[in-house]
Coordinates of C-alpha atoms in Angstrom, one line a residue:
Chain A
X1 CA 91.4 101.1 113.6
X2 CA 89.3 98.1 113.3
X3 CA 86.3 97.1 111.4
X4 CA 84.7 95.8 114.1
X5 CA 82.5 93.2 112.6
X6 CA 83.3 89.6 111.6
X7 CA 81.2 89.7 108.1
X8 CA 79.9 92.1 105.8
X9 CA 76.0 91.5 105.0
X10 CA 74.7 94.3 103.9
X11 CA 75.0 97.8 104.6
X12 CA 71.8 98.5 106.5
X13 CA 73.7 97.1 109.5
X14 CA 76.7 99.4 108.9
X15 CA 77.4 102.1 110.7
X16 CA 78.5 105.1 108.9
X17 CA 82.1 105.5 110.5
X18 CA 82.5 101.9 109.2
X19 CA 81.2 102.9 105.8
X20 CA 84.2 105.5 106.4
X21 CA 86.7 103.4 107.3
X22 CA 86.4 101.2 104.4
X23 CA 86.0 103.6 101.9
X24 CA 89.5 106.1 103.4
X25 CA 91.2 102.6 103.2
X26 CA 89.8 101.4 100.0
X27 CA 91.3 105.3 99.1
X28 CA 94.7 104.1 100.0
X29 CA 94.6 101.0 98.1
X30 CA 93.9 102.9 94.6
X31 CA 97.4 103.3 94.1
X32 CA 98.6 99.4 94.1
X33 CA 96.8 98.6 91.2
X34 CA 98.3 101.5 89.5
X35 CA 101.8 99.9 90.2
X36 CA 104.0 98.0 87.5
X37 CA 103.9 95.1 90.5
X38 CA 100.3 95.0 91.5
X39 CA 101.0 92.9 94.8
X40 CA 101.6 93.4 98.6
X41 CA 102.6 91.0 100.7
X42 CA 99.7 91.7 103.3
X43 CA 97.5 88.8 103.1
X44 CA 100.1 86.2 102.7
X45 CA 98.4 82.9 104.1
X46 CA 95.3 83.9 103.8
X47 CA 92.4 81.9 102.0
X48 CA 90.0 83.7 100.1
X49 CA 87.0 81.1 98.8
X50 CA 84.7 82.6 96.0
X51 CA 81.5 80.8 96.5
X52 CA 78.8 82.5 93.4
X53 CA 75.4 80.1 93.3
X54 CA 74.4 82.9 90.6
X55 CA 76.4 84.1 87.1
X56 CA 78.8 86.7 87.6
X57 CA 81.8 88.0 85.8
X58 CA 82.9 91.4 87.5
X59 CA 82.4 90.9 91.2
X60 CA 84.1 87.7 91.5
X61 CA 86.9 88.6 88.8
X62 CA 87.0 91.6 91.2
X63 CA 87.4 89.3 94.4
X64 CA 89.8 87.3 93.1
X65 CA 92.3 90.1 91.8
X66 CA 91.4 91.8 94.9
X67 CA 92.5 89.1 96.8
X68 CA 95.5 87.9 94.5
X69 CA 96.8 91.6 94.7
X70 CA 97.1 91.2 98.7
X71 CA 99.0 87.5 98.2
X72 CA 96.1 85.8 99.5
X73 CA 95.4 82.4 97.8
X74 CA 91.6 82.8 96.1
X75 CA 89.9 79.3 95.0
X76 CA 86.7 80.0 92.9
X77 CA 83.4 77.9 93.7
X78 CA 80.6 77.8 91.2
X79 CA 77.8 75.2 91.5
X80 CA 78.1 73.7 87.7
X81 CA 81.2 72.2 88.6
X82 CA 80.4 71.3 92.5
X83 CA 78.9 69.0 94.7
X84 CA 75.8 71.6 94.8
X85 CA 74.8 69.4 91.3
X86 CA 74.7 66.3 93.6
X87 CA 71.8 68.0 95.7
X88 CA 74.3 69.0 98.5
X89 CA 72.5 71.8 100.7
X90 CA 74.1 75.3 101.3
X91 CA 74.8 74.1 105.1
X92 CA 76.8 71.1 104.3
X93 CA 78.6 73.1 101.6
X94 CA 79.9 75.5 103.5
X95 CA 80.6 73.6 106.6
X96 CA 83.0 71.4 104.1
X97 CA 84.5 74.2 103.1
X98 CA 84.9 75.6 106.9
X99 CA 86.6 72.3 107.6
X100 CA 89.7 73.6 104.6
X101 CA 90.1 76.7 107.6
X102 CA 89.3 79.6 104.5
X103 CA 89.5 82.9 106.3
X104 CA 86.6 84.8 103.9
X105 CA 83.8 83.1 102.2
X106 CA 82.2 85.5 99.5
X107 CA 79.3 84.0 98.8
X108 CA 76.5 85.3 95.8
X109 CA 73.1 83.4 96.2
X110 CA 70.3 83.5 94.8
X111 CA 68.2 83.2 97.6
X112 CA 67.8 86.6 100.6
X113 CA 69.6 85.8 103.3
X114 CA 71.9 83.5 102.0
X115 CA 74.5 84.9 103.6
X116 CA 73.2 85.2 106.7
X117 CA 72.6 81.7 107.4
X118 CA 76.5 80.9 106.6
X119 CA 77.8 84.1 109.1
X120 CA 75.9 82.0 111.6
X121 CA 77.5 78.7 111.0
X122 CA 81.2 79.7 109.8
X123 CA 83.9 81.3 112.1
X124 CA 85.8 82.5 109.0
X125 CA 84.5 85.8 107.6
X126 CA 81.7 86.0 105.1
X127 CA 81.2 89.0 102.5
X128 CA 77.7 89.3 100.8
X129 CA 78.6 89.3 97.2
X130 CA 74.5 89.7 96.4
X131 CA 72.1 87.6 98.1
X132 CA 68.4 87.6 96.0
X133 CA 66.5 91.0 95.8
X134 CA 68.0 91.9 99.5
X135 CA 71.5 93.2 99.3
X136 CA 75.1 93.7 97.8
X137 CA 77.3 96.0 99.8
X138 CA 80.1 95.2 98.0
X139 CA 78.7 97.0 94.5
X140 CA 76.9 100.0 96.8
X141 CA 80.3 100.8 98.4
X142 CA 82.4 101.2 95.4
X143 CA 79.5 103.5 93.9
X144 CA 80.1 105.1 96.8
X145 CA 83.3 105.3 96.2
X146 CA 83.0 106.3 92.3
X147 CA 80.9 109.2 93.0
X148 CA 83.2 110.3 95.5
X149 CA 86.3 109.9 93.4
X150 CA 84.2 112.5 90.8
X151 CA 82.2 114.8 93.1
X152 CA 84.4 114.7 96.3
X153 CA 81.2 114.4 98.5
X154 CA 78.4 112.7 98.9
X155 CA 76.3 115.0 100.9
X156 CA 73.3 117.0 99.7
X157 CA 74.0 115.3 96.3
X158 CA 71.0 114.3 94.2
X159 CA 71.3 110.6 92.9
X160 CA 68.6 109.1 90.6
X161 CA 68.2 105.5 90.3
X162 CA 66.4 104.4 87.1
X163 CA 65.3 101.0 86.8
X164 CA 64.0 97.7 87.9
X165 CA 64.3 98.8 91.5
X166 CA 61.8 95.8 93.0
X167 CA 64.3 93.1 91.8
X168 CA 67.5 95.0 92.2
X169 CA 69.7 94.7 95.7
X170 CA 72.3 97.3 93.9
X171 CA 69.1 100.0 94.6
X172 CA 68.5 98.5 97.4
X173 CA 72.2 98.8 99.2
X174 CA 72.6 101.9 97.7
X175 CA 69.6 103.6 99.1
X176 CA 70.8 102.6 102.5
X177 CA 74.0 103.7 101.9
X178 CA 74.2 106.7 99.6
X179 CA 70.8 108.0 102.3
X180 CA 73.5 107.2 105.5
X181 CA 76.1 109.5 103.9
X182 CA 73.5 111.8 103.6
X183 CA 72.3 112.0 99.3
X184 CA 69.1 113.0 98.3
X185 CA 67.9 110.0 96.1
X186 CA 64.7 109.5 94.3
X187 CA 64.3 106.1 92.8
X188 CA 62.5 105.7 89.6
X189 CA 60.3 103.0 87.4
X190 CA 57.6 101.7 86.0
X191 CA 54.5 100.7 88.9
X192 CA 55.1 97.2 87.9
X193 CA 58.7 97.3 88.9
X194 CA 59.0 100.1 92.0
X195 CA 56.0 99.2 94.9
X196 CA 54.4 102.3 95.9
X197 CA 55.5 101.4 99.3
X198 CA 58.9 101.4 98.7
X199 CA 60.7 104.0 100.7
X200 CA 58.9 102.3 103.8
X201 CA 61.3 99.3 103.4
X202 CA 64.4 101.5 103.2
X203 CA 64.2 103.1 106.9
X204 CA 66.9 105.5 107.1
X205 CA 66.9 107.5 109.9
X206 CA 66.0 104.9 113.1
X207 CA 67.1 107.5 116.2
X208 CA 66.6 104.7 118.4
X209 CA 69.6 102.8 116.9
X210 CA 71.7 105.3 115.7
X211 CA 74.1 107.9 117.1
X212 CA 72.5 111.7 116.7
X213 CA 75.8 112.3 115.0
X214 CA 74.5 109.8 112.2
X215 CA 71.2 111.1 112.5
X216 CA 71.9 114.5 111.0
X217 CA 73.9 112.8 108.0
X218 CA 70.6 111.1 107.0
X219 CA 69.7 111.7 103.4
X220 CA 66.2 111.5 102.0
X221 CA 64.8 109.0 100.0
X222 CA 62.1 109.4 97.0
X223 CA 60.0 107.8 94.5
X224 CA 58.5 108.6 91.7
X225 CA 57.2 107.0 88.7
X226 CA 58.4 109.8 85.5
X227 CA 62.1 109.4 84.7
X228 CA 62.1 113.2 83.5
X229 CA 61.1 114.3 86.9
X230 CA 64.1 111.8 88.4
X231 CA 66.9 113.2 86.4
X232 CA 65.7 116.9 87.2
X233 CA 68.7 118.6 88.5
X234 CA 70.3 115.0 89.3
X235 CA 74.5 115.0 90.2
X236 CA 74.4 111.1 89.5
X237 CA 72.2 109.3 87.6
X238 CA 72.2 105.5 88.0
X239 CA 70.8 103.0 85.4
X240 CA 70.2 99.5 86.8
X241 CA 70.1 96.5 83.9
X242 CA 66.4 95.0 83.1
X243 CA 66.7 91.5 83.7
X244 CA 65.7 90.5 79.9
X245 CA 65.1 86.9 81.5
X246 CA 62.0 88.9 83.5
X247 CA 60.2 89.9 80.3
X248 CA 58.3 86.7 80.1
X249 CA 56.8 87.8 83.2
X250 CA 55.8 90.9 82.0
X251 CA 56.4 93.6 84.1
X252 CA 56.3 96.3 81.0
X253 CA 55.1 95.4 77.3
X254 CA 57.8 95.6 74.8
X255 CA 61.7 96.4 75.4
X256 CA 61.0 99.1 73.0
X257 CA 58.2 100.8 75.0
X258 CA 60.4 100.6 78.0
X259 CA 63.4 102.1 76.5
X260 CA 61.1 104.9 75.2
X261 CA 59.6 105.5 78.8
X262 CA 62.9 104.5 81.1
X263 CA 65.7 103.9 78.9
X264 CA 68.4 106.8 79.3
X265 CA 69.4 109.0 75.7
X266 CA 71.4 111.9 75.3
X267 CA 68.1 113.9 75.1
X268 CA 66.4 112.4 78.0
X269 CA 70.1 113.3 80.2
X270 CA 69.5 116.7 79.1
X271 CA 67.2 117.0 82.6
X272 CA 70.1 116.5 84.8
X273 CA 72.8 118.3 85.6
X274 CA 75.1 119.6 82.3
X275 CA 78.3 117.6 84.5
X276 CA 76.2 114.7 85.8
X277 CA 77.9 111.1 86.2
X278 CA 76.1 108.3 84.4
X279 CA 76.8 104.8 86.7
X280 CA 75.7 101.4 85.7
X281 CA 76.5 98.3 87.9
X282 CA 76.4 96.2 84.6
X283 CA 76.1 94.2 82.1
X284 CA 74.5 96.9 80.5
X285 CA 71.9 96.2 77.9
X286 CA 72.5 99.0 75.2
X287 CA 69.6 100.0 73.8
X288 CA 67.4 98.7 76.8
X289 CA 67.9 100.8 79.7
X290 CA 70.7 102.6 78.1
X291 CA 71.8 104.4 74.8
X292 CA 75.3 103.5 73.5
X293 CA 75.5 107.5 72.9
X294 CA 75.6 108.0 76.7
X295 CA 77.2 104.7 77.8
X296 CA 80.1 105.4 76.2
X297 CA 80.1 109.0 76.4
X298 CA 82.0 111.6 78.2
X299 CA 80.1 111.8 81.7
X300 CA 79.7 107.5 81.9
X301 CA 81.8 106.5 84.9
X302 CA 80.7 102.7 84.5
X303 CA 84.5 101.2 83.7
X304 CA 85.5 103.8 86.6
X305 CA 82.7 101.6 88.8
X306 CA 85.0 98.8 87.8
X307 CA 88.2 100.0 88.6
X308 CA 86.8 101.1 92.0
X309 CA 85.3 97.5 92.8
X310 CA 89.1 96.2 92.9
X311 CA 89.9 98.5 95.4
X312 CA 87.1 98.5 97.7
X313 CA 87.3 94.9 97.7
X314 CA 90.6 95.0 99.0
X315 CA 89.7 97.2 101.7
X316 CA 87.1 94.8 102.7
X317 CA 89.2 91.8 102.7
X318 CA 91.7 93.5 104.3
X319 CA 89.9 94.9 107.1
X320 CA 88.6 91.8 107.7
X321 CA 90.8 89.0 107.1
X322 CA 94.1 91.4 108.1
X323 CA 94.6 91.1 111.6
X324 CA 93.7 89.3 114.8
X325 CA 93.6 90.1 118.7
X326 CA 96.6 90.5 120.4
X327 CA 98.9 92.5 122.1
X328 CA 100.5 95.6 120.4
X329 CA 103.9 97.1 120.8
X330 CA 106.6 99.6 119.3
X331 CA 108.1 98.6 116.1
X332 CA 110.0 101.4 115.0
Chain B
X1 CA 99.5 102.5 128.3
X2 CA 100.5 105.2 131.1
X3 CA 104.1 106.4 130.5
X4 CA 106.1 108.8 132.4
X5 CA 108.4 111.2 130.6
X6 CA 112.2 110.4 131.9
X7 CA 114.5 113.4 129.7
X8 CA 114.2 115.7 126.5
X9 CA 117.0 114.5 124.6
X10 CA 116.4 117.4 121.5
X11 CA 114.9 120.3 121.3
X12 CA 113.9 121.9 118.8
X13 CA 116.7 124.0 117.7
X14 CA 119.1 120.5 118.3
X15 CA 116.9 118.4 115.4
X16 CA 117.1 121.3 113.1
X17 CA 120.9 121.9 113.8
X18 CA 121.0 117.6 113.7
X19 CA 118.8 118.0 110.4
X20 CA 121.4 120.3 108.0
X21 CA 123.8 118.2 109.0
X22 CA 122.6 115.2 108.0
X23 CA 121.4 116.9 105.1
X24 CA 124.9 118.0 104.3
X25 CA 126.1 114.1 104.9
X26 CA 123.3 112.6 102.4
X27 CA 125.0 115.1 99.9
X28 CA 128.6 114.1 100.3
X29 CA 128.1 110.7 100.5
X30 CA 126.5 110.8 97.5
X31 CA 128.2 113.2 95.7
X32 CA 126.3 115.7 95.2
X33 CA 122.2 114.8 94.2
X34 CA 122.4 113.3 91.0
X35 CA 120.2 110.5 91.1
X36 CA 119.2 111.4 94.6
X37 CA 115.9 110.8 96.1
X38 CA 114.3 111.0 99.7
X39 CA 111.3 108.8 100.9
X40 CA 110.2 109.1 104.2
X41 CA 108.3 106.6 105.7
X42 CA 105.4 107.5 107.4
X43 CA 104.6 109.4 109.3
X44 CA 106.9 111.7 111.0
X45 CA 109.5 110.3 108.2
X46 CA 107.3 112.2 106.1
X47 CA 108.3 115.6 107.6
X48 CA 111.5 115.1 107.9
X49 CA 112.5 114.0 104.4
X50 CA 110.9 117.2 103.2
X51 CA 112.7 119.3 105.7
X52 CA 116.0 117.7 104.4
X53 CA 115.2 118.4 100.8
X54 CA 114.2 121.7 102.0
X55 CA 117.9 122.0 103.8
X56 CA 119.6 120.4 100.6
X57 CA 117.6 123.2 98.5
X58 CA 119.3 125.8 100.2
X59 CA 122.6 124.8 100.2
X60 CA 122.8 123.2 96.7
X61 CA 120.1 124.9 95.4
X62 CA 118.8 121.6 93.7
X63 CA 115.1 120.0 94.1
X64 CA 115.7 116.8 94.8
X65 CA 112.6 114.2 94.5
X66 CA 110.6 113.5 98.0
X67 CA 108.6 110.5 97.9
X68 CA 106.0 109.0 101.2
X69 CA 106.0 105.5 101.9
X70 CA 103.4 103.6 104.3
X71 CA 104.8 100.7 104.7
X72 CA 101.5 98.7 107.2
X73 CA 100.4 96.6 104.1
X74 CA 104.4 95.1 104.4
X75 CA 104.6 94.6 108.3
X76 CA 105.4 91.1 109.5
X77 CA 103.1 91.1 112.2
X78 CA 100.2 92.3 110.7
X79 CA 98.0 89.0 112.1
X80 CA 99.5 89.6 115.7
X81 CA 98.8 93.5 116.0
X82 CA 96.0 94.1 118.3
X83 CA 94.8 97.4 116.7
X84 CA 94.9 97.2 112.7
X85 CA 97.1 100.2 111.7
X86 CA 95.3 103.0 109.3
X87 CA 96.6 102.5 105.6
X88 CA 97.5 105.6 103.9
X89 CA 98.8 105.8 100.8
X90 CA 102.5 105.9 99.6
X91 CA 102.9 108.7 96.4
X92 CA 106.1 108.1 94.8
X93 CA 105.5 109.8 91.6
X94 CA 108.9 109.3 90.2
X95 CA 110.6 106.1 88.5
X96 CA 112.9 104.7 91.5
X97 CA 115.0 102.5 88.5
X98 CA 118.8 103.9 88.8
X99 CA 118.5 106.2 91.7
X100 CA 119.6 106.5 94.8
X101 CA 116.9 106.0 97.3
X102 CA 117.5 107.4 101.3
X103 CA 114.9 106.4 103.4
X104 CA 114.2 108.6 106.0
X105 CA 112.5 107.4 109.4
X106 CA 112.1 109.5 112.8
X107 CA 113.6 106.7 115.3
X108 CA 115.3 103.3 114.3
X109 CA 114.6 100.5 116.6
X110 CA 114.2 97.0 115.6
X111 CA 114.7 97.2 111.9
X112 CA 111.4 95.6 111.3
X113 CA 110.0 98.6 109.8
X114 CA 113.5 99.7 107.6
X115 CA 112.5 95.7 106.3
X116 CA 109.0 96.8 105.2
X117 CA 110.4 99.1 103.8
X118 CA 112.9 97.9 101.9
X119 CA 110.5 95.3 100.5
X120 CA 108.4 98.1 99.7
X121 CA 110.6 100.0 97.6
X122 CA 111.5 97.1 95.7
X123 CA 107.9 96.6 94.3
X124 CA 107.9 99.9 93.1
X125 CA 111.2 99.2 91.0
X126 CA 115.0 98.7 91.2
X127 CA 117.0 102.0 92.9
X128 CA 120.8 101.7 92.4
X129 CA 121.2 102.2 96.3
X130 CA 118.9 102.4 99.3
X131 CA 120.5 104.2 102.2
X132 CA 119.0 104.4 105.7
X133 CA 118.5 108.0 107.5
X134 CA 117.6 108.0 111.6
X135 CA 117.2 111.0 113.3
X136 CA 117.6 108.3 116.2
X137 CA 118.7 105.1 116.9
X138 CA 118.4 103.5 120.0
X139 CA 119.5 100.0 119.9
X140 CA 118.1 96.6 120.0
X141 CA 118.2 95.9 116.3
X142 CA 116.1 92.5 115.8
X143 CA 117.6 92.3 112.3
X144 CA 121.2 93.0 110.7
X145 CA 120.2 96.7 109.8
X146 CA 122.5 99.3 109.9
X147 CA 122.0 103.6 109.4
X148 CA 124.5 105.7 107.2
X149 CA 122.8 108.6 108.6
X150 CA 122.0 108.7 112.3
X151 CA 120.8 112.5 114.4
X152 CA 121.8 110.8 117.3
X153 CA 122.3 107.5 119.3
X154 CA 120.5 107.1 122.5
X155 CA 120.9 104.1 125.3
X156 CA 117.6 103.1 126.1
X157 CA 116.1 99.9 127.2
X158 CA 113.5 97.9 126.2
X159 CA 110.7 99.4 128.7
X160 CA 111.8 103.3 127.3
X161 CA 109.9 104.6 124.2
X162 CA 111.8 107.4 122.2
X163 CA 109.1 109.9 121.4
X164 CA 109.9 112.2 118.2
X165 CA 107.4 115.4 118.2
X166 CA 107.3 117.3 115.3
X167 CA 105.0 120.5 114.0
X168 CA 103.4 118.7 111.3
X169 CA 101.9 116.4 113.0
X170 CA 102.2 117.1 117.0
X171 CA 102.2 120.8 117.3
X172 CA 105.4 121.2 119.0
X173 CA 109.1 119.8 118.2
X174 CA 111.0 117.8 120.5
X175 CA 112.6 114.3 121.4
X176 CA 111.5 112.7 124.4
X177 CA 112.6 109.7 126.5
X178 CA 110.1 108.3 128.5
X179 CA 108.9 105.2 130.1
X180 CA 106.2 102.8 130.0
X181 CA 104.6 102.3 133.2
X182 CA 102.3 99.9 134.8

């Protein structure tokens, strides 16, 4: 069963057997990294380029074993040691790097859309490893995948997401995607980081585009502005990092004041539900957004996230750098 | 693909007849099932290993290990294939150092998948042995791969498909021969 796309943007443009797909074969893949030799042979030949404009230690650590576990050949790209320094623009970059004949460019940029512009102008495949405030289906898909792993359904579940959510594409992906697999999630911050308007750039349901099938899956989305009534009766709860570099702008007073109004303790947890997950797409900030007391308590899933990411990102690669167009026959 | 079915080669009384046999053969070549373990490769391998543990059960009255194998993520023509094969995953939740693995497989054809495998099973660790079980060969090995357990040999050629049917996964137990047609 194919993928049937070329690159993975983001996952508004996903449809939700294709969320399916990758997450039943990101399922299967659990088990390599579990072996004593932590390799297949399947993407033998294949080039994997890691090109992060922005900081990052887990996703591209996670590309790269993800890649390395399926024996394709991963060469890492960040602009402090590249021609990017030289004033080179994104365009020539990557049609340089076309002309090497890479078969996935992962690409994390600071700027929305990023990745967009390279699907355009590269025939290999390109993977949205976070591009601005817009997207980063990579990190929504192995939440996914995480809450599935613990709750064995997504459906009817109630999801909180407590945080920056203006700056953050990990809300932002995993609205559309934990709404497509049909959660109930109410996103949650202070007014100078969650615009009223919010839920009306997150469209969920769009009839006209999407299967009725899909339609009924839809979950719902909410907003609200009092953590308390966020984590009331929540399954997951999902803390998202204050950008610290952000404070000078002053989107909230003090770091202490925030904590005290959005930052997650074991008393404030005491909302949700008594087995609730705690999630985190990291780095966290202890003391920030989140107590050490529940980060590394019983119910934190975060290094779970982590685990995940490896094998979702295999899935992805393989799905889309695995096979090409041709004809089929028995091999028995 | 149309095909046209040409002759039922088993039914399903034959493959379980076919299936104690072979179970009786995997147990005297081996002398008796220290050490032994099955792995059938997915999916109607799957099936078919457990029905042979099942038959060794009953006759030896020893539970010997049954492990699955998908063996896509080792196929050779992975980049050719027009349709990208569903992975599932392999559980072999036993150490494979020091024992004697038979792989079990419905039909045995070109050898290419025995290869996966075989490569397989060596990433999970070193087995003393790996034996090959087929309920049916029919021909046309593309590599030097040879059964110590085969149900039955059939003459086909290359246009025929051999078509094992089994409860667990088709609802009904038979072989088939049939034909590919334009």
């Amino acid at each position: 069963m194919p993928l049937r796309t070329k690159d993975l943007l983001g996952i508004e443009d996903l449809s939700l057997d294709q969320i399916q797909l990758i997450l039943e074969t990101a399922e299967s893949f659990r088990e390599i990294s579990t072996r004593p030799i932590k390799k297949v042979p399947t993407l033998r030949g294949k080039t994997v380029i890691n090109l992060f404009f922005e900081a990052s230690t887990r996703t591209r650590t996670s590309f790269e074993i993800a890649a390395k576990r399926l024996s394709a050949d991963a060469v890492n790209i960040s602009p402090s040691t590249s021609s990017v320094l030289k004033g080179e623009t994104l365009f020539d970059t990557a049609k340089n790097l076309e002309a090497m004949a890479p078969d996935v460019i992962v690409i994390r940029h600071s700027s929305a859309g990023a990745p967009h512009q390279l699907a355009r102008v590269c025939s290999a495949s390109i993977v949205n490893a976070g591009d601005g405030a817009h997207e980063h289906p990579t990190q929504a898909l192995l939440d996914a995948f995480t809450i599935l792993e613990h709750k064995k359904k997504l459906r009817g579940l109630k999801v909180a997401i407590i945080g920056d959510i203006a700056h953050s594409r990990v809300a932002r992906s995993n609205c559309w995607l934990l709404g497509k697999m049909g959660a109930q999630v109410t996103v949650c911050g202070p007014p100078t980081l969650l615009p009223l308007e919010f839920e009306k750039t997150i469209r969920l349901c769009q009839p006209a585009s999407m299967s009725p099938s899909e339609g009924r899956v839809c979950g719902s989305l909410k907003v609200t502005h009092e953590m308390d009534e966020a984590l009331q009766g929540a399954d997951v709860v999902m803390m998202l990092r204050i950008q610290l570099e952000r404070q000078r702008e002053a989107f909230f007073p003090s770091i202490r004041e925030y904590f005290r109004y959005y930052g997650l303790s074991a008393r404030r947890l005491k909302g949700a539900k008594p087995d609730a997950i705690i999630m985190h797409p990291g780095p966290i900030n202890r003391g920030v957004e989140i107590d050490s007391e529940v980060a590394d308590g019983p119910y934190s899933v975060i290094l779970d996230q982590v685990t995940s990411g490896v094998a979702v990102r295999m899935a992805i690669l393989f799905l889309l750098a695995g096979t090409k167009e041709s004809e089929v026959e028995q091999r028995t | 693909m149309n095909v046209r079915e040409k002759a039922q080669i088993m039914t399903a009384p034959e493959i379980e007849r076919t299936l104690v046999r072979l179970a009786h053969e995997i147990v005297e070549r081996n002398n008796g099932t220290k050490n032994l373990a099955l792995i059938g490769i997915r999916r109607r391998g799957v099936p078919l290993a457990e029905r042979l543990a099942r038959s060794i059960r009953e006759f030896e009255k020893v539970q010997v290990p049954v492990g699955y194998l998908d063996i896509n993520l080792y196929r050779d023509d992975l980049s050719t294939v027009a349709t990208q094969p569903v992975i599932q995953s392999t559980e072999i939740h036993f150490p494979l150092n020091d024992t004697n693995v038979v792989l079990i497989d419905d039909v045995l054809y070109t050898g290419r998948t025995v290869r996966a495998a075989m490569d397989a099973l060596l990433d999970y660790g070193r087995p003393r042995s790996i034996q090959l079980c087929a309920l049916i060969d029919r021909g046309h090995r593309e590599l030097p791969i040879q059964a110590n357990y085969v149900g039955k040999y059939v003459q086909t050629t290359e246009n025929e498909i051999i078509e094992v049917k089994l409860p667990e996964i088709d609802q009904q137990e038979c072989v088939l021969l049939v034909e590919k047609v334009q």
